[in-house]
PDB file of C-alpha atoms in Angstrom:
ATOM      1  CA  MET A   1     110.047  62.004 173.907  1.00  0.00           C
ATOM      2  CA  SER A   2     113.305  61.455 175.777  1.00  0.00           C
ATOM      3  CA  ASN A   3     115.688  62.790 178.312  1.00  0.00           C
ATOM      4  CA  LEU A   4     118.725  62.246 176.092  1.00  0.00           C
ATOM      5  CA  PRO A   5     120.447  65.645 175.946  1.00  0.00           C
ATOM      6  CA  TYR A   6     122.123  65.085 172.590  1.00  0.00           C
ATOM      7  CA  ALA A   7     118.847  64.282 170.819  1.00  0.00           C
ATOM      8  CA  ALA A   8     117.241  67.621 171.693  1.00  0.00           C
ATOM      9  CA  ASP A   9     116.545  68.231 167.984  1.00  0.00           C
ATOM     10  CA  ALA A  10     113.924  65.516 168.197  1.00  0.00           C
ATOM     11  CA  GLU A  11     111.891  67.668 170.572  1.00  0.00           C
ATOM     12  CA  SER A  12     112.512  71.328 169.737  1.00  0.00           C
ATOM     13  CA  PRO A  13     110.633  72.744 166.727  1.00  0.00           C
ATOM     14  CA  LEU A  14     111.374  76.201 165.400  1.00  0.00           C
ATOM     15  CA  LYS A  15     108.921  78.983 166.088  1.00  0.00           C
ATOM     16  CA  PRO A  16     106.606  79.568 163.107  1.00  0.00           C
ATOM     17  CA  ALA A  17     108.257  82.945 162.415  1.00  0.00           C
ATOM     18  CA  GLU A  18     111.714  81.318 162.368  1.00  0.00           C
ATOM     19  CA  LEU A  19     110.554  78.650 159.925  1.00  0.00           C
ATOM     20  CA  GLN A  20     108.928  81.351 157.790  1.00  0.00           C
ATOM     21  CA  VAL A  21     112.276  83.172 157.478  1.00  0.00           C
ATOM     22  CA  LEU A  22     113.846  79.969 156.110  1.00  0.00           C
ATOM     23  CA  ARG A  23     110.875  79.342 153.795  1.00  0.00           C
ATOM     24  CA  THR A  24     110.972  82.907 152.453  1.00  0.00           C
ATOM     25  CA  GLN A  25     114.691  82.649 151.660  1.00  0.00           C
ATOM     26  CA  TYR A  26     114.189  79.252 149.992  1.00  0.00           C
ATOM     27  CA  GLU A  27     111.311  80.544 147.853  1.00  0.00           C
ATOM     28  CA  LYS A  28     113.149  83.780 147.026  1.00  0.00           C
ATOM     29  CA  GLU A  29     116.053  81.823 145.500  1.00  0.00           C
ATOM     30  CA  GLY A  30     113.584  79.830 143.376  1.00  0.00           C
ATOM     31  CA  ASP A  31     115.139  77.691 140.654  1.00  0.00           C
ATOM     32  CA  TYR A  32     118.616  78.816 141.713  1.00  0.00           C
ATOM     33  CA  VAL A  33     118.304  77.883 145.376  1.00  0.00           C
ATOM     34  CA  GLY A  34     121.681  77.280 146.975  1.00  0.00           C
ATOM     35  CA  ILE A  35     122.531  74.049 148.771  1.00  0.00           C
ATOM     36  CA  GLN A  36     122.967  75.853 152.109  1.00  0.00           C
ATOM     37  CA  THR A  37     119.599  77.610 151.826  1.00  0.00           C
ATOM     38  CA  LYS A  38     117.936  74.332 150.877  1.00  0.00           C
ATOM     39  CA  PHE A  39     119.653  72.550 153.784  1.00  0.00           C
ATOM     40  CA  ASN A  40     118.623  75.257 156.263  1.00  0.00           C
ATOM     41  CA  TYR A  41     115.008  75.084 155.154  1.00  0.00           C
ATOM     42  CA  ALA A  42     115.007  71.266 155.232  1.00  0.00           C
ATOM     43  CA  TRP A  43     116.515  71.377 158.746  1.00  0.00           C
ATOM     44  CA  GLY A  44     113.713  73.680 159.898  1.00  0.00           C
ATOM     45  CA  LEU A  45     111.082  71.443 158.325  1.00  0.00           C
ATOM     46  CA  ILE A  46     112.516  68.320 159.973  1.00  0.00           C
ATOM     47  CA  LYS A  47     112.318  69.996 163.376  1.00  0.00           C
ATOM     48  CA  SER A  48     108.624  70.836 162.824  1.00  0.00           C
ATOM     49  CA  ASN A  49     105.856  68.966 164.613  1.00  0.00           C
ATOM     50  CA  THR A  50     103.846  68.886 161.380  1.00  0.00           C
ATOM     51  CA  ARG A  51     104.029  65.614 159.445  1.00  0.00           C
ATOM     52  CA  TYR A  52     103.767  67.358 156.065  1.00  0.00           C
ATOM     53  CA  ASP A  53     106.713  69.637 156.954  1.00  0.00           C
ATOM     54  CA  GLN A  54     108.760  66.653 158.111  1.00  0.00           C
ATOM     55  CA  GLN A  55     108.030  64.784 154.866  1.00  0.00           C
ATOM     56  CA  GLU A  56     109.048  67.815 152.820  1.00  0.00           C
ATOM     57  CA  GLY A  57     112.235  68.180 154.880  1.00  0.00           C
ATOM     58  CA  VAL A  58     113.183  64.545 154.256  1.00  0.00           C
ATOM     59  CA  ARG A  59     112.489  65.006 150.542  1.00  0.00           C
ATOM     60  CA  LEU A  60     114.724  68.098 150.333  1.00  0.00           C
ATOM     61  CA  LEU A  61     117.507  66.444 152.321  1.00  0.00           C
ATOM     62  CA  SER A  62     117.302  63.375 150.078  1.00  0.00           C
ATOM     63  CA  GLU A  63     117.793  65.643 147.066  1.00  0.00           C
ATOM     64  CA  ILE A  64     120.850  67.239 148.685  1.00  0.00           C
ATOM     65  CA  PHE A  65     122.182  63.805 149.677  1.00  0.00           C
ATOM     66  CA  ARG A  66     121.983  62.608 146.058  1.00  0.00           C
ATOM     67  CA  ALA A  67     123.143  65.810 144.351  1.00  0.00           C
ATOM     68  CA  ALA A  68     125.948  66.971 146.645  1.00  0.00           C
ATOM     69  CA  PRO A  69     128.202  64.122 147.831  1.00  0.00           C
ATOM     70  CA  GLU A  70     130.302  66.606 149.820  1.00  0.00           C
ATOM     71  CA  ARG A  71     127.219  67.385 151.967  1.00  0.00           C
ATOM     72  CA  ARG A  72     126.146  63.797 152.659  1.00  0.00           C
ATOM     73  CA  ARG A  73     127.633  63.565 156.124  1.00  0.00           C
ATOM     74  CA  GLU A  74     125.704  66.563 157.409  1.00  0.00           C
ATOM     75  CA  CYS A  75     122.488  65.269 155.823  1.00  0.00           C
ATOM     76  CA  LEU A  76     122.701  61.866 157.515  1.00  0.00           C
ATOM     77  CA  TYR A  77     121.669  62.950 161.012  1.00  0.00           C
ATOM     78  CA  TYR A  78     118.681  64.981 159.818  1.00  0.00           C
ATOM     79  CA  LEU A  79     117.587  62.259 157.398  1.00  0.00           C
ATOM     80  CA  ALA A  80     117.718  59.853 160.360  1.00  0.00           C
ATOM     81  CA  LEU A  81     115.848  62.308 162.596  1.00  0.00           C
ATOM     82  CA  GLY A  82     113.206  63.083 159.962  1.00  0.00           C
ATOM     83  CA  ASN A  83     112.547  59.429 159.277  1.00  0.00           C
ATOM     84  CA  PHE A  84     112.387  58.756 163.021  1.00  0.00           C
ATOM     85  CA  LYS A  85     109.787  61.473 163.517  1.00  0.00           C
ATOM     86  CA  LEU A  86     107.788  60.073 160.583  1.00  0.00           C
ATOM     87  CA  GLY A  87     107.876  56.571 162.083  1.00  0.00           C
ATOM     88  CA  ASN A  88     110.153  55.147 159.367  1.00  0.00           C
ATOM     89  CA  TYR A  89     112.401  53.462 161.907  1.00  0.00           C
ATOM     90  CA  GLY A  90     114.219  51.193 159.464  1.00  0.00           C
ATOM     91  CA  GLU A  91     115.252  54.175 157.326  1.00  0.00           C
ATOM     92  CA  ALA A  92     116.092  56.203 160.428  1.00  0.00           C
ATOM     93  CA  ARG A  93     118.350  53.439 161.696  1.00  0.00           C
ATOM     94  CA  ARG A  94     120.003  53.022 158.287  1.00  0.00           C
ATOM     95  CA  TYR A  95     120.944  56.719 158.021  1.00  0.00           C
ATOM     96  CA  ASN A  96     121.971  56.914 161.658  1.00  0.00           C
ATOM     97  CA  ASP A  97     124.170  53.810 161.340  1.00  0.00           C
ATOM     98  CA  LEU A  98     125.860  55.314 158.263  1.00  0.00           C
ATOM     99  CA  LEU A  99     126.686  58.405 160.314  1.00  0.00           C
ATOM    100  CA  LEU A 100     127.951  56.337 163.259  1.00  0.00           C
ATOM    101  CA  ASP A 101     130.144  54.327 160.868  1.00  0.00           C
ATOM    102  CA  LYS A 102     131.790  57.603 159.809  1.00  0.00           C
ATOM    103  CA  GLU A 103     131.781  59.173 163.292  1.00  0.00           C
ATOM    104  CA  PRO A 104     131.623  56.507 166.031  1.00  0.00           C
ATOM    105  CA  ALA A 105     131.997  59.139 168.784  1.00  0.00           C
ATOM    106  CA  ASN A 106     129.091  61.299 167.523  1.00  0.00           C
ATOM    107  CA  MET A 107     126.997  61.645 170.692  1.00  0.00           C
ATOM    108  CA  GLN A 108     124.061  63.198 168.850  1.00  0.00           C
ATOM    109  CA  ALA A 109     123.812  60.162 166.556  1.00  0.00           C
ATOM    110  CA  ALA A 110     124.351  57.784 169.478  1.00  0.00           C
ATOM    111  CA  SER A 111     121.468  59.434 171.352  1.00  0.00           C
ATOM    112  CA  LEU A 112     119.232  59.275 168.300  1.00  0.00           C
ATOM    113  CA  GLY A 113     120.170  55.615 167.882  1.00  0.00           C
ATOM    114  CA  GLN A 114     118.989  54.989 171.448  1.00  0.00           C
ATOM    115  CA  LEU A 115     115.700  56.797 170.738  1.00  0.00           C
ATOM    116  CA  ILE A 116     115.177  54.671 167.619  1.00  0.00           C
ATOM    117  CA  ASP A 117     115.935  51.452 169.494  1.00  0.00           C
ATOM    118  CA  ASP A 118     113.643  52.406 172.388  1.00  0.00           C
ATOM    119  CA  LYS A 119     110.768  53.278 170.035  1.00  0.00           C
ATOM    120  CA  VAL A 120     111.160  50.085 168.000  1.00  0.00           C
ATOM    121  CA  SER A 121     111.296  48.047 171.201  1.00  0.00           C
ATOM    122  CA  ARG A 122     108.189  49.739 172.658  1.00  0.00           C
ATOM    123  CA  GLU A 123     106.223  49.453 169.440  1.00  0.00           C
ATOM    124  CA  GLY A 124     107.350  45.846 169.062  1.00  0.00           C
ATOM    125  CA  LEU A 125     106.004  45.057 172.520  1.00  0.00           C
ATOM    126  CA  VAL A 126     102.724  46.801 171.714  1.00  0.00           C
ATOM    127  CA  GLY A 127     102.517  44.776 168.501  1.00  0.00           C
ATOM    128  CA  ILE A 128     103.149  41.558 170.403  1.00  0.00           C
ATOM    129  CA  ALA A 129     100.468  42.499 172.948  1.00  0.00           C
ATOM    130  CA  ILE A 130      97.962  43.221 170.162  1.00  0.00           C
ATOM    131  CA  VAL A 131      98.714  39.929 168.411  1.00  0.00           C
ATOM    132  CA  GLY A 132      98.502  38.107 171.760  1.00  0.00           C
ATOM    133  CA  GLY A 133      95.176  39.760 172.527  1.00  0.00           C
ATOM    134  CA  LEU A 134      93.794  38.813 169.126  1.00  0.00           C
ATOM    135  CA  ALA A 135      94.943  35.227 169.594  1.00  0.00           C
ATOM    136  CA  LEU A 136      93.293  35.116 173.023  1.00  0.00           C
ATOM    137  CA  ALA A 137      90.050  36.549 171.640  1.00  0.00           C
ATOM    138  CA  ALA A 138      90.096  34.079 168.762  1.00  0.00           C
ATOM    139  CA  GLY A 139      90.633  31.274 171.249  1.00  0.00           C
ATOM    140  CA  VAL A 140      87.697  32.386 173.403  1.00  0.00           C
ATOM    141  CA  VAL A 141      85.383  32.761 170.400  1.00  0.00           C
ATOM    142  CA  GLY A 142      86.583  29.433 169.006  1.00  0.00           C
ATOM    143  CA  GLY A 143      85.964  27.771 172.357  1.00  0.00           C
ATOM    144  CA  MET A 144      82.449  29.205 172.525  1.00  0.00           C
ATOM    145  CA  ILE A 145      81.669  27.981 169.010  1.00  0.00           C
ATOM    146  CA  PHE A 146      83.136  24.562 169.768  1.00  0.00           C
ATOM    147  CA  LYS A 147      81.063  24.259 172.987  1.00  0.00           C
ATOM    148  CA  GLY A 148      77.952  25.392 171.128  1.00  0.00           C
ATOM    149  CA  ALA A 149      78.540  22.766 168.433  1.00  0.00           C
ATOM    150  CA  LYS A 150      79.008  20.023 171.079  1.00  0.00           C
ATOM    151  CA  ARG A 151      75.674  20.842 172.748  1.00  0.00           C
ATOM    152  CA  ARG A 152      73.675  20.297 169.547  1.00  0.00           C
TER     153      ARG A 152
END
C-alpha cells in the first residue's frame, strides 16, 4: 500500500488468534462492555483485511465517538483509517483533517493524509481515463454510424 512508516496500521492486520482474544473479551462483557474493550475490539477489526470486519470496526468506533466525547480524539485516526480501507475517502479525509486540526504535528495522521490523497489522485486519474476511453469509443462508433448514413 505505501512506504510511509507512520501509516503502518494501514498494512498490518492482527493475527486471527489476536483478533479472537479481543472478540472474546468484547462478547464476554456483553451489554456492559466497557469503552476500552469496545475500542480495542474496534481497533482490531479496523486493522483486518476483511471488509465486514472493517465495517464493524467503523460502526463500533462511531458509537464510541458519539457516546464518549472524552475518547473522540483517539477514535479519529482509526475512523479515518477504517474509512480509507473501505474506500470512503471523503469520510477518511474528514476524520483525518479533524485530527490534524487538533494535532498538526501528528505524523501518523499526516502519513494517512498522504495515503488518502495519493489514492484519490490515482483513482481520479483512472476515472478520467475511463471517461476518456468511453468518449473515444463513442466518437468512433458515432463516426462509423455517420459514415454509414452518408453512404446510403
